[in-house]
């Protein structure tokens, strides 16, 4: 993505951790640059020879865009093959002999090019020196990013949503870093509350330095399902800028932005008619407003293709991507060659950008149907005077708020006890929901309410209906003092 005419990103030396600043380039990977010299015989690197790779060809059956259904794929999908020497023999750009050998830890140049083009189509970062680097998914990428910016010896801390992705909290805690929660509404982080919290920061009372890292999930936040609108994102960016924070934008659900919910039995909102329509319907990423280069966007194929690919990518400034790469060189070494060659074949050579965006458009409509089925079940089976929710605009989660104050034991039993009672009763009647307390950012604070996270991603409409019926009964029983 080098872009002329745009300013360069700011430098972040002051925010990087000692660990990250200390990283030196990987000596052996640096030597790879000499391999470009024509006629050079390499006895230097430890690359095994591809003649000893026991894979000559892979074959896979995939959908032909735009007929993406499972049935269409089984009946009319195309079977494509990947050979060991397709570059030499079939004029291809990538093959098994390349993908299955060692490479740079950014992942292959072929896949990096596709992802750079994709980022330019979708995000258009407004500064010159942005780059992408492949990852082994956002879980690992977040762990690396946190270690790049946070130092326990500096008493660093991270600001995030009051209820946050539990795995992220479990990544932060053992690094010796504190996580602090900011209150939310149905558009996620509240910028004024963020600003107040940061302005009034007292390091002694808090036991940590004022957070200089914001970890946020702008679309379909896990667990609350909240989606920040465009203005909300601009306001959050402005507050982060005012307090010179670096933003880790975790966007696995960005492309699960759904059609607006117009109400039960209302006609569907018209679907995007073209790829351009679809792209302009998406709320801009924080990276799209990032004039300073203070955002790292974490993207992942997990929710839009397959979680088992263990493939994703980050977008950030050249300085930050270079530091990220230095870490990857001594950790994951980038995503698996099998994953890269398979996704490259599908995305670049078979679908192309247009086909991939059509796949994402199709996913939008599929998730809209699933969400609407869960909403219908909630409307049919939940006691509306006790349980409330807002229809999620993105992602796969719906956050159910239970009005604890109406509970007959509210005065003498804790929120946790009532949460536990409802959760156990749900399990007994055959439904698993996630407890709000699992996601509480500041575990030493009292729970701010009684919440349960449900997902519409996994179960059929019939199964969801039954599950919500069981959840509704568990809530009713508990509130009836049974
Ligand atoms: N340890 C040693 C001693 C090695 O020689 C190598 C490969 N050069 C590795 C680790 C890296 O192995 P892997 O490709 O499984 O990360
Ligand atoms: N970030 C958030 C907010 C998630 O909800 C998830 C998945 O549950 C992940 C990251 C994990 O993504 P990946 O599979 O790319 O590691």
CSV table of C-alpha atoms in Angstrom, one decimal, residues 62-473:
chain,number,residue,atom,x,y,z
A,62,UNK,CA,-15.4,-25.0,-3.7
A,63,UNK,CA,-18.4,-22.8,-4.6
A,64,UNK,CA,-18.5,-21.1,-7.9
A,65,UNK,CA,-19.3,-17.4,-7.2
A,66,UNK,CA,-22.0,-16.3,-6.8
A,67,UNK,CA,-23.7,-19.7,-6.1
A,68,UNK,CA,-22.4,-20.1,-2.5
A,69,UNK,CA,-24.9,-22.5,-0.9
A,70,UNK,CA,-23.7,-25.8,0.4
A,71,UNK,CA,-26.2,-27.6,-1.9
A,72,UNK,CA,-24.9,-25.6,-5.0
A,73,UNK,CA,-21.4,-26.4,-4.0
A,74,UNK,CA,-22.0,-30.1,-3.6
A,75,UNK,CA,-23.8,-30.3,-6.9
A,76,UNK,CA,-22.2,-27.7,-9.0
A,77,UNK,CA,-19.0,-26.6,-7.2
A,78,UNK,CA,-15.7,-26.6,-9.1
A,79,UNK,CA,-12.9,-28.9,-8.3
A,80,UNK,CA,-9.5,-27.1,-8.4
A,81,UNK,CA,-6.1,-28.5,-7.9
A,82,UNK,CA,-2.8,-27.1,-6.6
A,83,UNK,CA,0.3,-28.8,-7.9
A,84,UNK,CA,3.8,-28.8,-6.5
A,85,UNK,CA,5.4,-27.0,-9.4
A,86,UNK,CA,2.6,-24.9,-10.9
A,87,UNK,CA,4.8,-21.9,-11.1
A,88,UNK,CA,7.3,-23.7,-13.3
A,89,UNK,CA,4.8,-25.8,-15.3
A,90,UNK,CA,1.6,-23.9,-15.4
A,91,UNK,CA,2.5,-20.3,-15.3
A,92,UNK,CA,0.9,-19.9,-11.8
A,93,UNK,CA,2.1,-17.4,-9.2
A,94,UNK,CA,2.2,-19.8,-6.2
A,95,UNK,CA,2.5,-23.5,-5.7
A,96,UNK,CA,3.1,-26.2,-3.1
A,97,UNK,CA,6.9,-26.1,-3.5
A,98,UNK,CA,6.9,-22.5,-2.4
A,99,UNK,CA,4.0,-22.5,0.1
A,100,UNK,CA,5.3,-25.6,1.9
A,101,UNK,CA,8.8,-24.4,2.4
A,102,UNK,CA,10.1,-21.8,4.8
A,103,UNK,CA,9.3,-18.2,3.9
A,104,UNK,CA,9.2,-14.8,5.5
A,105,UNK,CA,7.1,-14.5,8.7
A,106,UNK,CA,4.8,-11.9,7.0
A,107,UNK,CA,3.4,-14.9,5.1
A,108,UNK,CA,3.9,-15.4,1.4
A,109,UNK,CA,4.2,-12.3,-0.9
A,110,UNK,CA,1.4,-13.7,-3.0
A,111,UNK,CA,-1.1,-13.7,-0.1
A,112,UNK,CA,0.2,-10.4,1.3
A,113,UNK,CA,-0.5,-8.8,-2.1
A,114,UNK,CA,-4.1,-10.0,-2.1
A,115,UNK,CA,-4.7,-8.8,1.4
A,116,UNK,CA,-3.1,-5.4,0.7
A,117,UNK,CA,-5.5,-5.0,-2.3
A,118,UNK,CA,-8.4,-6.1,-0.2
A,119,UNK,CA,-7.4,-3.6,2.5
A,120,UNK,CA,-7.2,-0.8,-0.1
A,121,UNK,CA,-10.7,-1.7,-1.4
A,122,UNK,CA,-12.3,-2.0,2.0
A,123,UNK,CA,-10.4,0.3,4.4
A,124,UNK,CA,-8.3,2.9,2.4
A,125,UNK,CA,-6.1,3.9,5.3
A,126,UNK,CA,-5.6,7.7,5.0
A,127,UNK,CA,-1.8,7.7,5.5
A,128,UNK,CA,1.1,6.7,3.1
A,129,UNK,CA,3.1,4.0,4.8
A,130,UNK,CA,0.6,1.4,5.9
A,131,UNK,CA,1.4,-2.3,5.5
A,132,UNK,CA,-0.3,-5.7,6.2
A,133,UNK,CA,1.3,-8.7,7.8
A,134,UNK,CA,-0.4,-12.1,8.0
A,135,UNK,CA,-1.1,-13.7,11.3
A,136,UNK,CA,-2.1,-17.0,12.8
A,137,UNK,CA,-5.5,-15.5,13.6
A,138,UNK,CA,-6.5,-12.7,15.9
A,139,UNK,CA,-5.9,-14.6,19.2
A,140,UNK,CA,-2.1,-14.9,18.5
A,141,UNK,CA,-2.0,-11.4,16.9
A,142,UNK,CA,-3.5,-9.8,20.0
A,143,UNK,CA,-1.0,-11.5,22.2
A,144,UNK,CA,1.9,-10.2,20.1
A,145,UNK,CA,0.4,-6.7,19.9
A,146,UNK,CA,-0.1,-6.5,23.7
A,147,UNK,CA,3.5,-7.5,24.3
A,148,UNK,CA,4.6,-4.8,21.7
A,149,UNK,CA,2.9,-2.0,23.6
A,150,UNK,CA,2.7,-3.1,27.3
A,151,UNK,CA,5.3,-3.4,29.9
A,152,UNK,CA,4.5,-4.6,33.4
A,153,UNK,CA,7.6,-2.8,34.8
A,154,UNK,CA,6.1,0.5,33.5
A,155,UNK,CA,2.9,-0.4,35.2
A,156,UNK,CA,1.1,-0.2,31.9
A,157,UNK,CA,-2.6,-0.9,31.5
A,158,UNK,CA,-5.2,-1.4,28.8
A,159,UNK,CA,-8.6,0.3,28.4
A,160,UNK,CA,-11.4,-1.9,27.0
A,161,UNK,CA,-15.2,-2.3,27.1
A,162,UNK,CA,-16.6,-2.9,30.6
A,163,UNK,CA,-17.5,-6.4,29.4
A,164,UNK,CA,-14.8,-7.7,27.0
A,165,UNK,CA,-13.8,-10.8,25.1
A,166,UNK,CA,-12.8,-13.2,27.8
A,167,UNK,CA,-9.8,-14.6,25.9
A,168,UNK,CA,-8.4,-11.1,25.5
A,169,UNK,CA,-8.7,-10.6,29.3
A,170,UNK,CA,-7.0,-13.9,29.8
A,171,UNK,CA,-4.2,-12.7,27.5
A,172,UNK,CA,-3.7,-9.5,29.3
A,173,UNK,CA,-3.8,-10.6,33.0
A,174,UNK,CA,-0.8,-13.0,33.0
A,175,UNK,CA,1.3,-10.3,31.3
A,176,UNK,CA,1.1,-8.4,34.6
A,177,UNK,CA,-0.9,-5.7,32.9
A,178,UNK,CA,-4.2,-4.3,34.3
A,179,UNK,CA,-7.3,-4.0,32.1
A,180,UNK,CA,-9.8,-1.3,32.9
A,181,UNK,CA,-13.4,-1.2,31.6
A,182,UNK,CA,-15.3,1.7,30.2
A,183,UNK,CA,-19.1,1.8,30.3
A,184,UNK,CA,-21.1,1.0,27.2
A,185,UNK,CA,-24.4,1.6,25.5
A,186,UNK,CA,-25.8,-0.3,22.5
A,187,UNK,CA,-23.2,1.4,20.3
A,188,UNK,CA,-20.3,0.2,22.5
A,189,UNK,CA,-17.7,2.5,24.3
A,190,UNK,CA,-19.1,5.8,25.3
A,191,UNK,CA,-16.5,8.5,24.2
A,192,UNK,CA,-17.5,11.0,27.0
A,193,UNK,CA,-17.1,8.3,29.7
A,194,UNK,CA,-13.7,7.3,28.2
A,195,UNK,CA,-12.5,10.9,28.2
A,196,UNK,CA,-13.6,11.4,31.8
A,197,UNK,CA,-12.0,8.2,33.0
A,198,UNK,CA,-8.7,9.1,31.3
A,199,UNK,CA,-8.8,12.8,32.3
A,200,UNK,CA,-9.4,12.0,35.9
A,201,UNK,CA,-6.9,9.1,36.0
A,202,UNK,CA,-5.1,8.7,39.4
A,203,UNK,CA,-2.2,6.2,39.0
A,204,UNK,CA,-1.9,5.7,42.7
A,205,UNK,CA,-5.5,4.9,43.3
A,206,UNK,CA,-5.7,2.7,40.2
A,207,UNK,CA,-2.4,0.9,40.7
A,208,UNK,CA,-1.4,1.5,37.1
A,209,UNK,CA,-0.3,4.1,34.7
A,210,UNK,CA,-3.0,5.8,32.6
A,211,UNK,CA,-3.9,3.4,29.8
A,212,UNK,CA,-2.1,4.1,26.5
A,213,UNK,CA,-3.6,1.2,24.7
A,214,UNK,CA,-7.3,0.9,23.8
A,215,UNK,CA,-8.5,-2.7,23.0
A,216,UNK,CA,-11.9,-2.5,21.3
A,217,UNK,CA,-14.2,-4.7,19.1
A,218,UNK,CA,-16.1,-2.1,17.1
A,219,UNK,CA,-18.5,-4.4,15.2
A,220,UNK,CA,-20.7,-7.0,17.0
A,221,UNK,CA,-18.6,-6.7,20.2
A,222,UNK,CA,-18.0,-9.9,22.0
A,223,UNK,CA,-20.0,-10.4,24.4
A,224,UNK,CA,-22.4,-7.4,24.2
A,225,UNK,CA,-23.1,-7.5,20.4
A,226,UNK,CA,-22.8,-3.7,20.3
A,227,UNK,CA,-21.7,-2.0,17.1
A,228,UNK,CA,-20.1,1.4,17.0
A,229,UNK,CA,-21.7,3.6,14.4
A,230,UNK,CA,-19.5,5.8,12.1
A,231,UNK,CA,-19.9,9.0,14.3
A,232,UNK,CA,-19.2,6.9,17.4
A,233,UNK,CA,-16.0,5.6,15.8
A,234,UNK,CA,-14.9,9.1,15.0
A,235,UNK,CA,-15.5,10.3,18.5
A,236,UNK,CA,-13.6,7.3,20.0
A,237,UNK,CA,-10.7,8.0,17.7
A,238,UNK,CA,-10.7,11.7,18.8
A,239,UNK,CA,-10.6,10.7,22.5
A,240,UNK,CA,-7.8,8.2,21.8
A,241,UNK,CA,-5.9,11.0,20.0
A,242,UNK,CA,-6.4,13.5,22.8
A,243,UNK,CA,-4.9,11.0,25.3
A,244,UNK,CA,-2.2,9.7,22.8
A,245,UNK,CA,-3.5,6.1,22.9
A,246,UNK,CA,-2.7,3.4,20.5
A,247,UNK,CA,-5.8,1.5,19.3
A,248,UNK,CA,-6.0,-2.3,18.9
A,249,UNK,CA,-9.1,-2.7,16.7
A,250,UNK,CA,-10.2,-6.3,16.8
A,251,UNK,CA,-12.6,-6.8,13.9
A,252,UNK,CA,-13.4,-10.5,13.3
A,253,UNK,CA,-17.1,-9.6,12.8
A,254,UNK,CA,-16.6,-6.6,10.5
A,255,UNK,CA,-18.1,-8.4,7.6
A,256,UNK,CA,-20.9,-9.8,9.7
A,257,UNK,CA,-22.6,-6.4,9.6
A,258,UNK,CA,-26.2,-7.4,8.9
A,259,UNK,CA,-29.2,-5.9,7.2
A,260,UNK,CA,-31.1,-3.4,9.5
A,261,UNK,CA,-33.7,-5.1,11.7
A,262,UNK,CA,-37.1,-3.5,10.8
A,263,UNK,CA,-39.2,-5.5,13.2
A,264,UNK,CA,-41.1,-8.8,13.3
A,265,UNK,CA,-43.0,-9.7,10.1
A,266,UNK,CA,-41.7,-6.5,8.3
A,267,UNK,CA,-40.5,-6.8,4.8
A,268,UNK,CA,-36.7,-7.3,4.6
A,269,UNK,CA,-34.6,-4.2,4.0
A,270,UNK,CA,-33.4,-4.3,0.3
A,271,UNK,CA,-30.1,-6.3,0.1
A,272,UNK,CA,-27.1,-4.5,-1.4
A,273,UNK,CA,-27.5,-4.8,-5.2
A,274,UNK,CA,-23.8,-4.6,-6.2
A,275,UNK,CA,-20.4,-5.0,-4.6
A,276,UNK,CA,-20.1,-1.1,-4.5
A,277,UNK,CA,-23.5,-0.9,-2.7
A,278,UNK,CA,-22.3,-3.5,-0.2
A,279,UNK,CA,-19.0,-1.7,0.4
A,280,UNK,CA,-20.7,1.6,1.0
A,281,UNK,CA,-23.2,0.0,3.4
A,282,UNK,CA,-20.3,-1.0,5.8
A,283,UNK,CA,-19.4,1.2,8.7
A,284,UNK,CA,-15.9,2.6,8.2
A,285,UNK,CA,-13.1,0.8,10.1
A,286,UNK,CA,-11.1,2.9,12.6
A,287,UNK,CA,-8.2,2.3,10.2
A,288,UNK,CA,-10.1,4.3,7.6
A,289,UNK,CA,-10.1,7.4,9.8
A,290,UNK,CA,-6.6,6.9,11.2
A,291,UNK,CA,-4.6,9.9,10.0
A,292,UNK,CA,-1.9,9.3,12.6
A,293,UNK,CA,-1.3,5.6,12.0
A,294,UNK,CA,-2.3,4.9,15.7
A,295,UNK,CA,-4.5,1.9,14.9
A,296,UNK,CA,-3.6,-1.7,14.4
A,297,UNK,CA,-6.6,-3.5,12.8
A,298,UNK,CA,-6.8,-7.2,13.5
A,299,UNK,CA,-8.6,-9.1,10.8
A,300,UNK,CA,-9.3,-12.8,10.7
A,301,UNK,CA,-10.6,-15.4,8.2
A,302,UNK,CA,-12.1,-17.3,11.2
A,303,UNK,CA,-15.6,-15.9,11.1
A,304,UNK,CA,-15.8,-15.3,7.3
A,305,UNK,CA,-14.2,-18.5,5.9
A,306,UNK,CA,-13.1,-21.1,8.4
A,307,UNK,CA,-11.6,-20.8,12.0
A,308,UNK,CA,-9.4,-23.8,11.3
A,309,UNK,CA,-7.4,-22.0,8.7
A,310,UNK,CA,-5.7,-20.1,11.6
A,311,UNK,CA,-5.1,-17.3,9.3
A,312,UNK,CA,-5.6,-13.6,9.6
A,313,UNK,CA,-3.8,-10.3,9.1
A,314,UNK,CA,-3.0,-7.0,10.7
A,315,UNK,CA,-3.0,-3.6,9.2
A,316,UNK,CA,-0.8,-0.8,10.7
A,317,UNK,CA,2.0,1.6,10.0
A,318,UNK,CA,5.3,0.4,8.5
A,319,UNK,CA,7.1,0.9,11.9
A,320,UNK,CA,4.5,-1.2,13.8
A,321,UNK,CA,4.3,-3.9,11.2
A,322,UNK,CA,8.1,-4.2,11.2
A,323,UNK,CA,8.1,-4.7,15.0
A,324,UNK,CA,5.3,-7.2,14.7
A,325,UNK,CA,7.2,-9.1,12.1
A,326,UNK,CA,10.3,-9.2,14.3
A,327,UNK,CA,8.2,-10.9,17.0
A,328,UNK,CA,6.6,-13.3,14.5
A,329,UNK,CA,10.0,-14.4,13.3
A,330,UNK,CA,10.8,-15.9,16.7
A,331,UNK,CA,7.2,-17.1,17.5
A,332,UNK,CA,4.7,-18.3,14.9
A,333,UNK,CA,6.8,-17.7,11.8
A,334,UNK,CA,3.5,-16.7,10.1
A,335,UNK,CA,0.6,-18.9,9.1
A,336,UNK,CA,0.9,-22.5,7.8
A,337,UNK,CA,1.8,-22.9,4.1
A,338,UNK,CA,-1.2,-25.3,3.6
A,339,UNK,CA,-3.6,-22.6,4.8
A,340,UNK,CA,-2.0,-19.9,2.7
A,341,UNK,CA,-1.9,-21.9,-0.5
A,342,UNK,CA,-5.5,-23.1,-0.1
A,343,UNK,CA,-6.9,-19.6,0.6
A,344,UNK,CA,-4.8,-18.0,-2.1
A,345,UNK,CA,-6.1,-20.5,-4.6
A,346,UNK,CA,-9.7,-19.8,-3.6
A,347,UNK,CA,-9.5,-16.1,-3.0
A,348,UNK,CA,-7.1,-14.8,-5.6
A,349,UNK,CA,-7.1,-17.4,-8.4
A,350,UNK,CA,-10.7,-18.7,-8.2
A,351,UNK,CA,-13.0,-16.0,-6.8
A,352,UNK,CA,-10.9,-12.8,-7.2
A,353,UNK,CA,-11.8,-9.7,-5.1
A,354,UNK,CA,-15.2,-9.4,-6.7
A,355,UNK,CA,-16.1,-13.1,-6.0
A,356,UNK,CA,-14.8,-12.8,-2.4
A,357,UNK,CA,-16.8,-9.6,-1.8
A,358,UNK,CA,-19.9,-11.5,-3.2
A,359,UNK,CA,-19.2,-14.3,-0.7
A,360,UNK,CA,-19.2,-11.7,2.1
A,361,UNK,CA,-22.4,-10.2,0.8
A,362,UNK,CA,-24.0,-13.7,0.9
A,363,UNK,CA,-22.7,-14.2,4.5
A,364,UNK,CA,-24.4,-10.9,5.5
A,365,UNK,CA,-27.8,-12.2,4.3
A,366,UNK,CA,-27.3,-15.6,6.0
A,367,UNK,CA,-26.4,-14.0,9.3
A,368,UNK,CA,-29.4,-11.6,9.0
A,369,UNK,CA,-31.7,-14.6,8.7
A,370,UNK,CA,-30.1,-16.3,11.7
A,371,UNK,CA,-30.3,-13.2,13.9
A,372,UNK,CA,-33.9,-12.7,12.9
A,373,UNK,CA,-34.7,-16.2,13.9
A,374,UNK,CA,-33.2,-15.7,17.4
A,375,UNK,CA,-35.1,-12.4,17.8
A,376,UNK,CA,-38.3,-14.1,16.9
A,377,UNK,CA,-37.7,-16.8,19.5
A,378,UNK,CA,-36.9,-14.1,22.1
A,379,UNK,CA,-40.1,-12.2,21.3
A,380,UNK,CA,-42.1,-15.4,21.6
A,381,UNK,CA,-40.6,-16.9,24.8
A,382,UNK,CA,-39.0,-14.3,27.0
A,383,UNK,CA,-40.8,-12.3,29.8
A,384,UNK,CA,-40.5,-8.8,28.3
A,385,UNK,CA,-41.0,-7.2,31.7
A,386,UNK,CA,-37.8,-8.9,33.0
A,387,UNK,CA,-35.6,-9.6,30.0
A,388,UNK,CA,-34.6,-6.9,27.5
A,389,UNK,CA,-32.3,-6.7,24.5
A,390,UNK,CA,-31.5,-4.7,21.4
A,391,UNK,CA,-31.3,-6.3,18.0
A,392,UNK,CA,-27.6,-6.6,17.1
A,393,UNK,CA,-26.3,-4.9,14.0
A,394,UNK,CA,-23.3,-7.1,13.5
A,395,UNK,CA,-21.6,-10.2,14.7
A,396,UNK,CA,-23.1,-13.4,16.1
A,397,UNK,CA,-24.0,-12.4,19.7
A,398,UNK,CA,-27.1,-11.2,21.4
A,399,UNK,CA,-26.8,-9.8,25.0
A,400,UNK,CA,-29.8,-10.4,27.2
A,401,UNK,CA,-30.2,-8.0,30.1
A,402,UNK,CA,-32.2,-9.4,33.1
A,403,UNK,CA,-33.8,-6.9,35.5
A,404,UNK,CA,-32.2,-8.1,38.7
A,405,UNK,CA,-34.1,-5.5,40.8
A,406,UNK,CA,-37.4,-7.4,40.3
A,407,UNK,CA,-35.9,-10.6,41.7
A,408,UNK,CA,-37.7,-11.7,44.9
A,409,UNK,CA,-34.2,-12.4,46.5
A,410,UNK,CA,-32.6,-9.2,45.2
A,411,UNK,CA,-32.1,-7.7,48.6
A,412,UNK,CA,-30.3,-10.7,50.2
A,413,UNK,CA,-28.7,-12.6,47.4
A,414,UNK,CA,-25.9,-11.4,45.2
A,415,UNK,CA,-26.1,-10.9,41.5
A,416,UNK,CA,-23.5,-13.7,41.1
A,417,UNK,CA,-25.7,-16.2,43.0
A,418,UNK,CA,-28.7,-15.4,40.9
A,419,UNK,CA,-26.7,-15.6,37.7
A,420,UNK,CA,-25.4,-19.0,38.9
A,421,UNK,CA,-28.9,-20.2,39.7
A,422,UNK,CA,-30.3,-19.3,36.3
A,423,UNK,CA,-27.2,-20.7,34.5
A,424,UNK,CA,-27.4,-24.0,36.3
A,425,UNK,CA,-31.1,-24.2,35.7
A,426,UNK,CA,-30.5,-23.6,32.0
A,427,UNK,CA,-27.9,-26.4,31.9
A,428,UNK,CA,-30.4,-28.7,33.7
A,429,UNK,CA,-33.1,-28.0,31.1
A,430,UNK,CA,-30.7,-28.4,28.2
A,431,UNK,CA,-29.4,-25.0,27.0
A,432,UNK,CA,-26.0,-23.4,27.4
A,433,UNK,CA,-25.8,-19.7,27.6
A,434,UNK,CA,-22.7,-17.7,28.6
A,435,UNK,CA,-22.7,-15.8,31.9
A,436,UNK,CA,-22.1,-12.1,31.9
A,437,UNK,CA,-19.6,-12.4,34.7
A,438,UNK,CA,-17.3,-14.4,32.5
A,439,UNK,CA,-16.6,-11.3,30.5
A,440,UNK,CA,-16.3,-8.7,33.2
A,441,UNK,CA,-13.2,-6.7,32.6
A,442,UNK,CA,-12.5,-5.7,36.2
A,443,UNK,CA,-13.0,-8.9,38.1
A,444,UNK,CA,-12.5,-7.1,41.5
A,445,UNK,CA,-15.5,-4.8,40.8
A,446,UNK,CA,-19.1,-5.7,41.5
A,447,UNK,CA,-21.1,-7.0,38.5
A,448,UNK,CA,-23.0,-4.0,37.0
A,449,UNK,CA,-26.0,-6.1,36.1
A,450,UNK,CA,-27.4,-9.5,35.3
A,451,UNK,CA,-26.5,-10.5,31.7
A,452,UNK,CA,-26.4,-13.6,29.5
A,453,UNK,CA,-24.7,-13.9,26.1
A,454,UNK,CA,-26.4,-16.0,23.4
A,455,UNK,CA,-25.3,-16.7,19.9
A,456,UNK,CA,-27.3,-17.1,16.7
A,457,UNK,CA,-24.4,-18.5,14.7
A,458,UNK,CA,-24.5,-22.2,15.6
A,459,UNK,CA,-28.0,-23.6,16.1
A,460,UNK,CA,-30.9,-24.1,13.6
A,461,UNK,CA,-33.9,-21.8,13.9
A,462,UNK,CA,-35.9,-24.7,15.4
A,463,UNK,CA,-33.2,-25.5,18.0
A,464,UNK,CA,-32.8,-21.8,18.8
A,465,UNK,CA,-36.5,-21.5,19.4
A,466,UNK,CA,-36.4,-24.4,21.8
A,467,UNK,CA,-33.3,-23.1,23.6
A,468,UNK,CA,-34.8,-19.7,24.2
A,469,UNK,CA,-37.9,-21.3,25.5
A,470,UNK,CA,-35.8,-23.2,28.0
A,471,UNK,CA,-33.9,-20.0,28.9
A,472,UNK,CA,-37.2,-18.1,29.4
A,473,UNK,CA,-38.4,-20.8,31.7
